[in-house]
XYZ file of C-alpha atoms in Angstrom:
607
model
C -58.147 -6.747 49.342
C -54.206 -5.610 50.217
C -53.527 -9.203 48.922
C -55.813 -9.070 45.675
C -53.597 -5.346 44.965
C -50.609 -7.113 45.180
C -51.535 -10.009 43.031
C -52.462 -7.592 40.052
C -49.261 -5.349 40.980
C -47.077 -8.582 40.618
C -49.418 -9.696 37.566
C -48.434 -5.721 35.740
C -45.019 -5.908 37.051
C -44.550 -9.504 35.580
C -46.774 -8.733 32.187
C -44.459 -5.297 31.851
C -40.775 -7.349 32.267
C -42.271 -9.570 29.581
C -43.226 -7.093 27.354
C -40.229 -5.451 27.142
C -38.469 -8.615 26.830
C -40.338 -9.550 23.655
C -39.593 -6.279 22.450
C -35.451 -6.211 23.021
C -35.508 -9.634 21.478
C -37.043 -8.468 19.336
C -34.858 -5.692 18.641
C -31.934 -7.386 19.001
C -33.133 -10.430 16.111
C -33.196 -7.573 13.312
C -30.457 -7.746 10.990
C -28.890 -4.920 12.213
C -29.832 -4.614 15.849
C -28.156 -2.331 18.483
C -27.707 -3.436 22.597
C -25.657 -2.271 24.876
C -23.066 -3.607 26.410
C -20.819 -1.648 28.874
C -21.687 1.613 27.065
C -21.035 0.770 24.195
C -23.419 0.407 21.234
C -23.832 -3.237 19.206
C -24.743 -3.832 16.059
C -25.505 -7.221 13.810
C -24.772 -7.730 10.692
C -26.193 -10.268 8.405
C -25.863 -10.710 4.544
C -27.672 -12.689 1.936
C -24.365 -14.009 0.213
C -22.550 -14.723 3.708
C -19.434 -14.112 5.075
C -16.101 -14.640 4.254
C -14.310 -14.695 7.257
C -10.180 -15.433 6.306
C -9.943 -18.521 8.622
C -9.616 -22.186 7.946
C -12.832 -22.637 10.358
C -15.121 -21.690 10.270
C -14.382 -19.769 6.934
C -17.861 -19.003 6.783
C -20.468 -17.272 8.139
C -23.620 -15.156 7.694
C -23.707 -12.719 10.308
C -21.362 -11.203 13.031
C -21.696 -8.322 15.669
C -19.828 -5.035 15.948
C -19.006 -3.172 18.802
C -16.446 -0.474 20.165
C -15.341 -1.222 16.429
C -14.329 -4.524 17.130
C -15.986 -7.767 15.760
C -17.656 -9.015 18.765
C -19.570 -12.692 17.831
C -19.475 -14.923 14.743
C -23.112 -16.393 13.903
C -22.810 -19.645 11.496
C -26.286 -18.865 9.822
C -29.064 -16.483 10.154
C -30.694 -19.197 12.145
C -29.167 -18.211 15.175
C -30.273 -14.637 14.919
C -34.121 -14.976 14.508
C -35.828 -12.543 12.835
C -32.443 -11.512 11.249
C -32.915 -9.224 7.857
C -30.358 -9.900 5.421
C -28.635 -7.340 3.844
C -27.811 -7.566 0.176
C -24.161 -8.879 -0.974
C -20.970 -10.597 0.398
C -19.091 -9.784 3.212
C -15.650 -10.030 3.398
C -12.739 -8.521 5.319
C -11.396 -5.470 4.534
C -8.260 -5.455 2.025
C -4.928 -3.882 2.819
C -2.282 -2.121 0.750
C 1.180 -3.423 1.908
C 3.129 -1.059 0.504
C 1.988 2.833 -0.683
C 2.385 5.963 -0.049
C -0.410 8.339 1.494
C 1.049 11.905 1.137
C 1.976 11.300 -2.336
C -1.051 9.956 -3.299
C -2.959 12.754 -2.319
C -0.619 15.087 -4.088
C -1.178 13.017 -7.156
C -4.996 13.192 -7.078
C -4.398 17.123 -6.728
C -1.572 17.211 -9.637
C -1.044 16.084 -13.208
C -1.760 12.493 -14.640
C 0.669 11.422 -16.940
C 0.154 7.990 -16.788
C -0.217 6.470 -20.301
C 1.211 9.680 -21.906
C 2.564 8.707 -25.047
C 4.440 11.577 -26.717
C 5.740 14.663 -25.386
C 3.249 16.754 -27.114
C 0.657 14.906 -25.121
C 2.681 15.545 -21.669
C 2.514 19.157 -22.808
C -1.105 18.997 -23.479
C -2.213 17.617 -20.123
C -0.495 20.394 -18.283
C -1.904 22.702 -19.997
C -5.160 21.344 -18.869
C -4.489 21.373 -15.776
C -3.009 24.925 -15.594
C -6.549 26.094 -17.117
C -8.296 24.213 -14.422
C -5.982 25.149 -11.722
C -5.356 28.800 -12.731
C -2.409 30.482 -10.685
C -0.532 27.290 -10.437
C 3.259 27.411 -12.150
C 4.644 30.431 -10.093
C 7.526 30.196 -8.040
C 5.978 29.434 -5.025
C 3.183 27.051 -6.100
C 4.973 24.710 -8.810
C 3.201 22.480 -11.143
C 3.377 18.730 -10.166
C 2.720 15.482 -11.377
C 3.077 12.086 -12.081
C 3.735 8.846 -14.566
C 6.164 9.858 -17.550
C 7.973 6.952 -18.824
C 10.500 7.541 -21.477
C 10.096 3.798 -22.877
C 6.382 5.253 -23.421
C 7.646 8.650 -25.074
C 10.441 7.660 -27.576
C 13.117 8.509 -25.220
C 14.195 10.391 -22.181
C 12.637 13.818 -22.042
C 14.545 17.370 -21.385
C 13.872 20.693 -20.132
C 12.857 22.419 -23.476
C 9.818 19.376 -23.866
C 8.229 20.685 -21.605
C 7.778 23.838 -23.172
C 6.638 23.140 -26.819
C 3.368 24.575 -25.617
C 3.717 28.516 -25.619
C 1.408 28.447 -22.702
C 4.070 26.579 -20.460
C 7.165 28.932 -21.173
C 8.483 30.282 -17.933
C 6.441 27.875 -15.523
C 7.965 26.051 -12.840
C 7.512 22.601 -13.615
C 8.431 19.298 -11.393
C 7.069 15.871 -12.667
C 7.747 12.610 -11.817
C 8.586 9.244 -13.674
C 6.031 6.524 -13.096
C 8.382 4.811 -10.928
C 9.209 8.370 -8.667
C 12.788 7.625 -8.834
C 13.403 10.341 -11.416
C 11.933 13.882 -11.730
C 11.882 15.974 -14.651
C 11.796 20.072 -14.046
C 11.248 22.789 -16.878
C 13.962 25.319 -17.346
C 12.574 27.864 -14.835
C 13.480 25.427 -12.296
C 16.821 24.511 -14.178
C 17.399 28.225 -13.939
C 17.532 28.396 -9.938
C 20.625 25.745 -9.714
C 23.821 26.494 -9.609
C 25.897 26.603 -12.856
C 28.867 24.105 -11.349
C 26.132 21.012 -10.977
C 27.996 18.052 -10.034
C 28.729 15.621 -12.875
C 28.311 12.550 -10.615
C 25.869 11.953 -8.242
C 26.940 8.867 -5.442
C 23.981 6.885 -5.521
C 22.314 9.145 -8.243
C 22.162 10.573 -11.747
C 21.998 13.749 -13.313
C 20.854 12.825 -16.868
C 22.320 15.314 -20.051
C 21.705 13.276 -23.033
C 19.268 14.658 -24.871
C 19.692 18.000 -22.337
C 19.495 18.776 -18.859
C 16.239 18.693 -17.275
C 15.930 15.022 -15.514
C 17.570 14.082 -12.140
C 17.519 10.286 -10.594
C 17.484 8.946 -7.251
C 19.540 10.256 -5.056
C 20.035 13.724 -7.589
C 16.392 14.457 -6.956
C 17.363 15.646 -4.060
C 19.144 18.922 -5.633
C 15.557 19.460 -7.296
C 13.051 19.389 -4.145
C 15.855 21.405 -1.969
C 14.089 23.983 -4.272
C 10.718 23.270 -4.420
C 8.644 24.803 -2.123
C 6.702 22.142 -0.159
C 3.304 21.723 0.412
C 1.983 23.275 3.820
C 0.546 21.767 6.782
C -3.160 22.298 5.720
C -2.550 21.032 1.687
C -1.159 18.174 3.434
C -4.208 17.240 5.832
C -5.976 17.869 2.580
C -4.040 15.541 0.790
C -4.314 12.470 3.138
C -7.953 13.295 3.447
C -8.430 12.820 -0.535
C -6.161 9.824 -0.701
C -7.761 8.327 2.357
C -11.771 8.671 0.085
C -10.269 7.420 -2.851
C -8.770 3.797 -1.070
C -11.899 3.329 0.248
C -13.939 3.222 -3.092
C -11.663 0.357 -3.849
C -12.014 -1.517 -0.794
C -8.934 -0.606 0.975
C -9.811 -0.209 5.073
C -5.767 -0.346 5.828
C -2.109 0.704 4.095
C 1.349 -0.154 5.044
C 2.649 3.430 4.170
C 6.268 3.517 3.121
C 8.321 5.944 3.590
C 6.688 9.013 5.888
C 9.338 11.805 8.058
C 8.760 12.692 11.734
C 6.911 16.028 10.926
C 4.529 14.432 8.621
C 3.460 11.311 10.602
C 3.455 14.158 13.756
C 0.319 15.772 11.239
C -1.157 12.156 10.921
C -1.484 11.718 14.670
C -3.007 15.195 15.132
C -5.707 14.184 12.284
C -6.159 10.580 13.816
C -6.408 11.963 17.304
C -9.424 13.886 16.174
C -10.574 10.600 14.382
C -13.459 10.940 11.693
C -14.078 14.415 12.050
C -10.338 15.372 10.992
C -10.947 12.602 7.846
C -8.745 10.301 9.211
C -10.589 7.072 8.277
C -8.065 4.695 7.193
C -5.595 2.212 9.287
C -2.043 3.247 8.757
C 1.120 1.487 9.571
C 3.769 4.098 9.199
C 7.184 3.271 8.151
C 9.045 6.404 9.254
C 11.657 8.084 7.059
C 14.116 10.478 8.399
C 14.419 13.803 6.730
C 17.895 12.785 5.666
C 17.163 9.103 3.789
C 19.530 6.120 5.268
C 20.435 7.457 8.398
C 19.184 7.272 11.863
C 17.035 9.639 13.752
C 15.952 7.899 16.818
C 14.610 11.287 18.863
C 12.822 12.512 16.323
C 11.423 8.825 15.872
C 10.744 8.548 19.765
C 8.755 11.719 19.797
C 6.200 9.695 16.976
C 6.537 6.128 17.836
C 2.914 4.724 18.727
C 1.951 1.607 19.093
C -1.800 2.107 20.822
C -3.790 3.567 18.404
C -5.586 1.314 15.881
C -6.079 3.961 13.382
C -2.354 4.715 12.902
C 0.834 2.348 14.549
C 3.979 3.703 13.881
C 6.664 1.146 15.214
C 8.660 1.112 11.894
C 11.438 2.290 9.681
C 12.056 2.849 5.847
C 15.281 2.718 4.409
C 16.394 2.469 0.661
C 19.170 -0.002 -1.313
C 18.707 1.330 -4.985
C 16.930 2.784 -7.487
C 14.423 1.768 -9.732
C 14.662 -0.986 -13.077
C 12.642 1.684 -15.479
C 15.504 4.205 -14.868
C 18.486 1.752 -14.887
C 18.664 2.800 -11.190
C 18.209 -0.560 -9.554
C 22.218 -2.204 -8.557
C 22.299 -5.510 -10.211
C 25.433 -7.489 -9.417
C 25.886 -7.555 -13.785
C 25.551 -5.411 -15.836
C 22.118 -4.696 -18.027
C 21.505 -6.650 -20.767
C 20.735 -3.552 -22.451
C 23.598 -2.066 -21.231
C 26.220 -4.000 -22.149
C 28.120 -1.139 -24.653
C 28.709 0.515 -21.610
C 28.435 -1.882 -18.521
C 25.828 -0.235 -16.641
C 24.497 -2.142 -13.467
C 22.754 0.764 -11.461
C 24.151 1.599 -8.153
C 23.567 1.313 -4.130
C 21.678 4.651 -2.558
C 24.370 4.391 -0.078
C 26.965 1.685 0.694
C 26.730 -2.077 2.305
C 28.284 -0.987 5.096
C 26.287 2.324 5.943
C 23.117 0.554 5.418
C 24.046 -2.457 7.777
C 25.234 -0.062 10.367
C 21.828 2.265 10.322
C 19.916 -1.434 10.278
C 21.644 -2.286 13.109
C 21.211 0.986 15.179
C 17.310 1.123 14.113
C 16.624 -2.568 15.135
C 18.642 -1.990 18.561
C 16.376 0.781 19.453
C 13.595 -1.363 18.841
C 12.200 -0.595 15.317
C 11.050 -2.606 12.802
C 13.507 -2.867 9.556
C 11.976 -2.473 6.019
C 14.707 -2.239 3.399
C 13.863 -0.692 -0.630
C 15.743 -3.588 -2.746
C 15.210 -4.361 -6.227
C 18.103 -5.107 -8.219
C 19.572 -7.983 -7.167
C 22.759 -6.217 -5.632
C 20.536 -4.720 -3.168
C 18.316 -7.122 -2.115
C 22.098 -9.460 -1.589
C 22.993 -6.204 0.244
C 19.960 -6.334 2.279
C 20.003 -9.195 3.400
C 23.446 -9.300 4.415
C 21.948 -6.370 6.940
C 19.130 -8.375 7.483
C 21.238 -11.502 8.782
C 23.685 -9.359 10.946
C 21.064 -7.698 12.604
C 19.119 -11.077 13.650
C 23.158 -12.245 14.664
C 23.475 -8.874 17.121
C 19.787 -9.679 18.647
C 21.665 -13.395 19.649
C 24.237 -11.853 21.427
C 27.319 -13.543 21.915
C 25.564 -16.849 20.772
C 24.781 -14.666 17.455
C 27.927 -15.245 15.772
C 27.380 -18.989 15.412
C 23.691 -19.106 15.364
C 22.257 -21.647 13.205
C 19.346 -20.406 10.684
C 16.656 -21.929 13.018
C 17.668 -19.700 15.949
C 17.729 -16.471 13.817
C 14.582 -17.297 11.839
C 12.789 -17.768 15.306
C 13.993 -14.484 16.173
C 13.290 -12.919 12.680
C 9.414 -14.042 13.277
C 9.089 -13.516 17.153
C 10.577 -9.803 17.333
C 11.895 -8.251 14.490
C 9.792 -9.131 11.046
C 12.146 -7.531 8.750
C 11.021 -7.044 5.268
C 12.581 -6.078 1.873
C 10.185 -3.767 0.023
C 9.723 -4.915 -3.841
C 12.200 -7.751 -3.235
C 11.799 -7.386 -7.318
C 15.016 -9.547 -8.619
C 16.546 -11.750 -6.294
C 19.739 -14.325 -7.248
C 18.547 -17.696 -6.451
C 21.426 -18.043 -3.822
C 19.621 -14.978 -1.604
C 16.557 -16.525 -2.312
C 17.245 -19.283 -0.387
C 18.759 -17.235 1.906
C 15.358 -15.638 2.506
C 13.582 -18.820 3.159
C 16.355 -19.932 5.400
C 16.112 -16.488 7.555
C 12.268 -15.639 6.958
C 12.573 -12.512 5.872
C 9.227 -10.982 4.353
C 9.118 -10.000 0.728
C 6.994 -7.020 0.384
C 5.760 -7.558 -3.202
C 3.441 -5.847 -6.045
C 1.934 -7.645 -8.608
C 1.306 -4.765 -10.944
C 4.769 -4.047 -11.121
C 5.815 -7.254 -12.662
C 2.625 -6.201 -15.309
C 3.837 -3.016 -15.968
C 7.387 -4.230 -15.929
C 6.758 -6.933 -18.560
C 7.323 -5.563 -21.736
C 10.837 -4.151 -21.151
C 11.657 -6.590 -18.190
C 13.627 -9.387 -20.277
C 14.947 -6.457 -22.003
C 17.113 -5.066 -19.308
C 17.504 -8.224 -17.680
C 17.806 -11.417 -20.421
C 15.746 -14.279 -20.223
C 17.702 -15.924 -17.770
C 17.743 -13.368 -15.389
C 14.181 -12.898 -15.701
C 13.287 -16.415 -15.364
C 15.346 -17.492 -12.448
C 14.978 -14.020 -10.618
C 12.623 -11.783 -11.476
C 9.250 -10.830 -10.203
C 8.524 -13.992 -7.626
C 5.632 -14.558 -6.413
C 4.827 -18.446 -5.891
C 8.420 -19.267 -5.406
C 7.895 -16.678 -2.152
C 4.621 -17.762 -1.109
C 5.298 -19.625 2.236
C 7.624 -16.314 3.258
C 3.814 -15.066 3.929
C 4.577 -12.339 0.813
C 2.820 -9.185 2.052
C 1.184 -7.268 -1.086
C 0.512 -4.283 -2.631
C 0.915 -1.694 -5.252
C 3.284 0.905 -4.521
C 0.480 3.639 -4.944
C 1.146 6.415 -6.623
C 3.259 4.444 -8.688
C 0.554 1.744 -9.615
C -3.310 1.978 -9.320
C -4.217 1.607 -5.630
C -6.959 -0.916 -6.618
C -6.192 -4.322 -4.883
C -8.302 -6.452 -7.238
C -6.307 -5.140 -9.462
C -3.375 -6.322 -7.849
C -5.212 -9.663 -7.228
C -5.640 -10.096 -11.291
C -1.983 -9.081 -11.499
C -0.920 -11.915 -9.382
C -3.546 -14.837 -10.803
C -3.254 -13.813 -14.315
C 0.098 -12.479 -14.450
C -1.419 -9.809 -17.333
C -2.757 -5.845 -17.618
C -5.368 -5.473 -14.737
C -5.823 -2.640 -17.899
C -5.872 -4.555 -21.034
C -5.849 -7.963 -20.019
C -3.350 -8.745 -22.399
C 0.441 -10.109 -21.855
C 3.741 -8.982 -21.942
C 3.398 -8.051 -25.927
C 0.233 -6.065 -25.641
C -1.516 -8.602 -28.019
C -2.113 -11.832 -26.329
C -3.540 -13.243 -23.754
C -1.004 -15.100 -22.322
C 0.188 -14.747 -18.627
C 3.686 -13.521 -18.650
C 5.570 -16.328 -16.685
C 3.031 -18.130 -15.236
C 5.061 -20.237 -12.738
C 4.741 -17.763 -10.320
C 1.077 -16.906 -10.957
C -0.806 -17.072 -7.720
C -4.677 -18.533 -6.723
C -7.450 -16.088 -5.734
C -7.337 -17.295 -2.452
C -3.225 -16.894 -2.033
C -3.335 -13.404 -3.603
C -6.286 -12.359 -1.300
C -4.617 -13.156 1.676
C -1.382 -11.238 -0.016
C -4.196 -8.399 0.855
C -5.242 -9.509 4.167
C -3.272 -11.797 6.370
C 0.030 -10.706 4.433
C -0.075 -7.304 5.727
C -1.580 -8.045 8.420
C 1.530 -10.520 9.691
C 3.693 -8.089 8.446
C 2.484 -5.162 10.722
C 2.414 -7.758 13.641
C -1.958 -7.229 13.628
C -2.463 -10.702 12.689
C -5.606 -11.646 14.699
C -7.045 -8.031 14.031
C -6.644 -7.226 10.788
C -7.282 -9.056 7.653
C -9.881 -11.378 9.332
C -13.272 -11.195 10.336
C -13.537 -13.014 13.711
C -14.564 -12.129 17.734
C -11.896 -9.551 18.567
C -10.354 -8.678 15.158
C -11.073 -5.108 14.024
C -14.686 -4.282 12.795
C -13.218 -3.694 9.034
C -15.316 -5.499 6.075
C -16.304 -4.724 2.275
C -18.959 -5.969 0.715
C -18.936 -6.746 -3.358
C -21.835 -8.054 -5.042
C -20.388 -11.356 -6.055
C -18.207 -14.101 -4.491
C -14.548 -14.252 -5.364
C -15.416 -18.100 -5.262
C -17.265 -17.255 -8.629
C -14.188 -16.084 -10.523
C -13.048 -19.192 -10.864
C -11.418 -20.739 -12.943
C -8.856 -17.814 -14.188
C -10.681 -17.991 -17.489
C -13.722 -16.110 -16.159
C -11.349 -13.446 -14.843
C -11.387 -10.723 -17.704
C -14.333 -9.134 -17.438
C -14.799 -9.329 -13.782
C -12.332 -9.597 -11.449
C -9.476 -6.863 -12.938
C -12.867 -4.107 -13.305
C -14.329 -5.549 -9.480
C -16.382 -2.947 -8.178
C -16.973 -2.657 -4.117
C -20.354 -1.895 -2.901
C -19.538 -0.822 0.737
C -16.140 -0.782 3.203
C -16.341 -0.449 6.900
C -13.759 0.539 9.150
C -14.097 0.334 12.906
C -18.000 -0.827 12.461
C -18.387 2.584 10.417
C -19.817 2.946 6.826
C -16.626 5.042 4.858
C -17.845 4.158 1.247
C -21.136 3.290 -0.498
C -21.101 2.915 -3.881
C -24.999 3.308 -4.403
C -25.205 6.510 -2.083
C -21.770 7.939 -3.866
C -23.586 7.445 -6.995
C -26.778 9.215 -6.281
C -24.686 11.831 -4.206
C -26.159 10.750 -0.984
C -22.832 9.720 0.967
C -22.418 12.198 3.384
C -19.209 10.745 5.331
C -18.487 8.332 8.037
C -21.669 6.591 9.578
């Protein structure tokens, strides 16, 4: 009888392990199934158009596994996951912004949009509709910002008293900036708290007076936000917060951001220590700026420097050559073509030797180098910086270092990149290649550039200089778009770079056509999407994690409901790929956008 009982114990016991075995594997067959594995939850995901992964092989899948937000098994077909549910759309890793700028994007999404304005009565009109939807705003100690003024757009360069031909605006404090945000343009209240000796030059700057006082460039902004009274601590969470929802609609899960001081990127680290509850959902790698542009800082950047968070690495530093092209700001080594009466060539934000000297004290202490460059002074300027720096990190063997020995260097430790590397003499372009220094590029620029570009710079310039992008392509070219300045919108950027025409028109450099503007350097789908992925990813030293979807890389995906694959050839690209819409992005194995649930006001947050 004892023997029978512990038959049918044995027989239960068995019959119950079984059970429950069928049901985990069950369980764990679904298309989205959740283990555990050392605490922490896993989850599957499988969907019906497969997954892109970013490698050479396999560069396909159709389902992978999340956990600790980390990609934690690659399945080659649904096969291997019985059971598996598909989810609807394709998979593909999550895009990157190489080069924007957080704060200031959230400022813009709270401010005025002047993008597109095209007369000075319609500047005035847009303020005013923002001061009645924003009512209090104008005083002394809350000014009214904005954005995107171009004076090629308006007719001509603007002045205090334009911004007052609507009654309304008399008396308001008024800072906007151009489209490129290398000049600002204030009303007179703001004109009115200077001093009356203003300086008439400006080293690395430009107070304009023709048609009247009201605009200030470069490095003469800085006489205008000495005034204004800066945001707070809270606007400012509130402004990376919006910024951070608005790249994820797009399908942005990371951003290079360029340009960010000590006390600000301090704020960051308090919002990503508290992770999704303080909003901080996207990746960030910071390129700090001191309070003081071009100079060196290194406490104040020890006190911030962080290297072992995956929601925000800050291991690098932002310093600035020139100005912009729009504003004549940008230091070309001759002078503008439409400049010629009086030999403008722009000017250096600070001198050749200051900015080698502060490269060379930043990449002692250990810190990556990214340099602003786009005229084609600065970038020569740059890379004369560059190439010194790489010759210190040789030691005495630096001084007659070959180009192999300080490109090894250039791509083992120190990564330096020149940010816009816009227009570039075909001597320091090969200068590039030779010491593998990363051009940080944005395809929207040379599209928004277009129109004037041969203007300031003469066809030959422009065609042996300007805007590269294929000529660059095996310097791994991290992209972007320089957000604020350009639409944050990466397939946007994509377009930009394939069709070389208007993500917003489609049309070329006249307005009228449809012909790509120098198509030479036009990119493929596939080597502008990796300008999003793998570019950024290299240049942030996350290749691996970021820009991929394999075991160990970061849990970060969109899904869109078509393949990229689809788009081709460039002739189907009007319609579709320049107005792409993303369904979902994921960061860290979280939902942080859904396009159906944000259009039936069901996204709640972070899942």
């Amino acid at each position: 009888m004892a023997g029978l009982m512990t038959t049918q114990r044995g027989l239960l016991l068995s019959l119950l392990v079984l059970g429950l075995a069928v049901y985990y594997r069950q369980r764990w067959q679904t298309a989205e199934f959740t283990a555990s594995s050392g605490g922490a939850e896993t989850k599957t995901y499988c969907y019906s158009g497969g997954v892109r992964t970013g490698l050479e092989h396999p560069a396909r899948a159709e389902c992978f596994s999340v956990g600790d937000g980390r990609v934690t098994e690659l399945y080659a077909d649904a096969a291997g996951v019985p059971g598996a549910e598909m989810r609807p759309g394709h998979a593909m890793p999550g895009l990157w912004d190489g080069h924007g700028h957080l704060l200031q994007y959230g400022e813009f999404l709270h401010s005025v949009d002047l993008f597109g304005a095209a007369s000075f009565d319609e500047v005035n009109r847009r303020i005013v509709n923002y001061l009645e939807a924003n009512p209090g705003v104008g005083s002394r100690d809350l000014w009214i910002r904005g954005v995107g003024w171009d004076q090629m757009a308006l007719g001509g360069m603007p002045s205090a008293d334009m911004l007052a031909r609507e009654e309304r605006l008399k008396g308001l404090y008024i800072m906007v900036d151009r489209v490129d945000v290398h000049c600002t343009w204030v009303s007179q209240s703001v004109l009115d708290l200077m001093p009356a000796d203003l300086p008439h030059e400006v080293p690395g700057g430009e107070i304009i007076r023709d048609p009247g006082m009201g605009v200030f460039c470069d490095n003469a902004m800085d006489i205008v936000t000495a005034l204004w009274p800066h945001p707070d601590r809270r606007t400012k969470q509130e402004f990376v917060r919006s910024a951070m929802k608005a790249l994820h609609k797009v399908g942005l899960v990371g951003m290079h951001d360029a340009g960010a001081t000590p006390t600000d990127l301090a704020m960051m680290q308090a919002m990503a220590a508290a992770g999704s509850d303080g909003g901080f959902t996207l990746r960030v790698y910071a390129m700090l700026e001191c309070e003081e542009r071009n100079t060196v800082c290194l406490a104040k950047a020890a006190a911030v420097r962080q290297e072992d968070d995956d929601m925000l690495t800050i291991r690098s530093v932002k310093l600035f050559g020139d100005g912009a092209l729009g504003s004549w700001g940008s230091a070309m080594l001759e002078p503008y073509s439409d400049r010629l009466d009086d030999g403008a060539s722009g000017s250096l934000l600070v001198n050749a030797s200051t900015l080698t000297r502060v490269a060379r004290e930043w990449a002692a202490g250990g810190w990556q180098v990214n340099i602003h460059a786009i005229g084609d002074l600065a970038n020569r300027v740059a890379i004369d910086a560059m190439e010194t720096v790489l010759r210190d990190g040789l030691g005495d063997a630096g001084a007659d270092a070959d180009t192999d020995a300080l490109r090894r260097l250039q791509e083992e430790r120190h990564r330096m990149r020149i940010e816009h590397a816009q227009i570039v003499h075909p001597d320091d372009q090969k200068r590039m290649f030779a010491l593998g220094i990363l051009p940080s590029i944005q395809p929207t620029h040379a599209t928004s550039d277009m129109s004037y570009a041969e203007l300031r710079l003469g066809p030959e310039r422009t065609r042996t200089e300007a805007y590269r992008m294929k000529t660059f392509l095996p310097l791994n070219p991290v992209l972007g778009s320089d957000f604020p300045v350009e639409p944050p919108n990466p397939f946007q950027g994509i377009y930009a770079a394939v069709a070389r025409k208007n993500p917003h028109t489609g049309k070329g450099a006249d307005g009228i056509t449809d012909h790509g503007w120098h198509l030479e350097e036009a990119l493929t789908i596939e080597e502008a999407l990796a300008g999003f992925t793998k570019g950024p990813a290299y240049g942030a030293f996350m290749e691996g994690k970021a820009g991929v979807i394999q075991k160990g890389s970061f849990a970060d995906w969109v899904v869109i409901d078509q393949p990229l694959e689809s788009l081709e050839p460039v002739v189907n690209l009007e319609d579709r790929l320049r107005n792409f819409a993303v369904e979902e992005t994921w960061v860290a194995g979280r939902m942080v956008y859904s396009k159906q649930e944000a259009s039936t006001g069901t996204f709640v947050g972070v899942k």
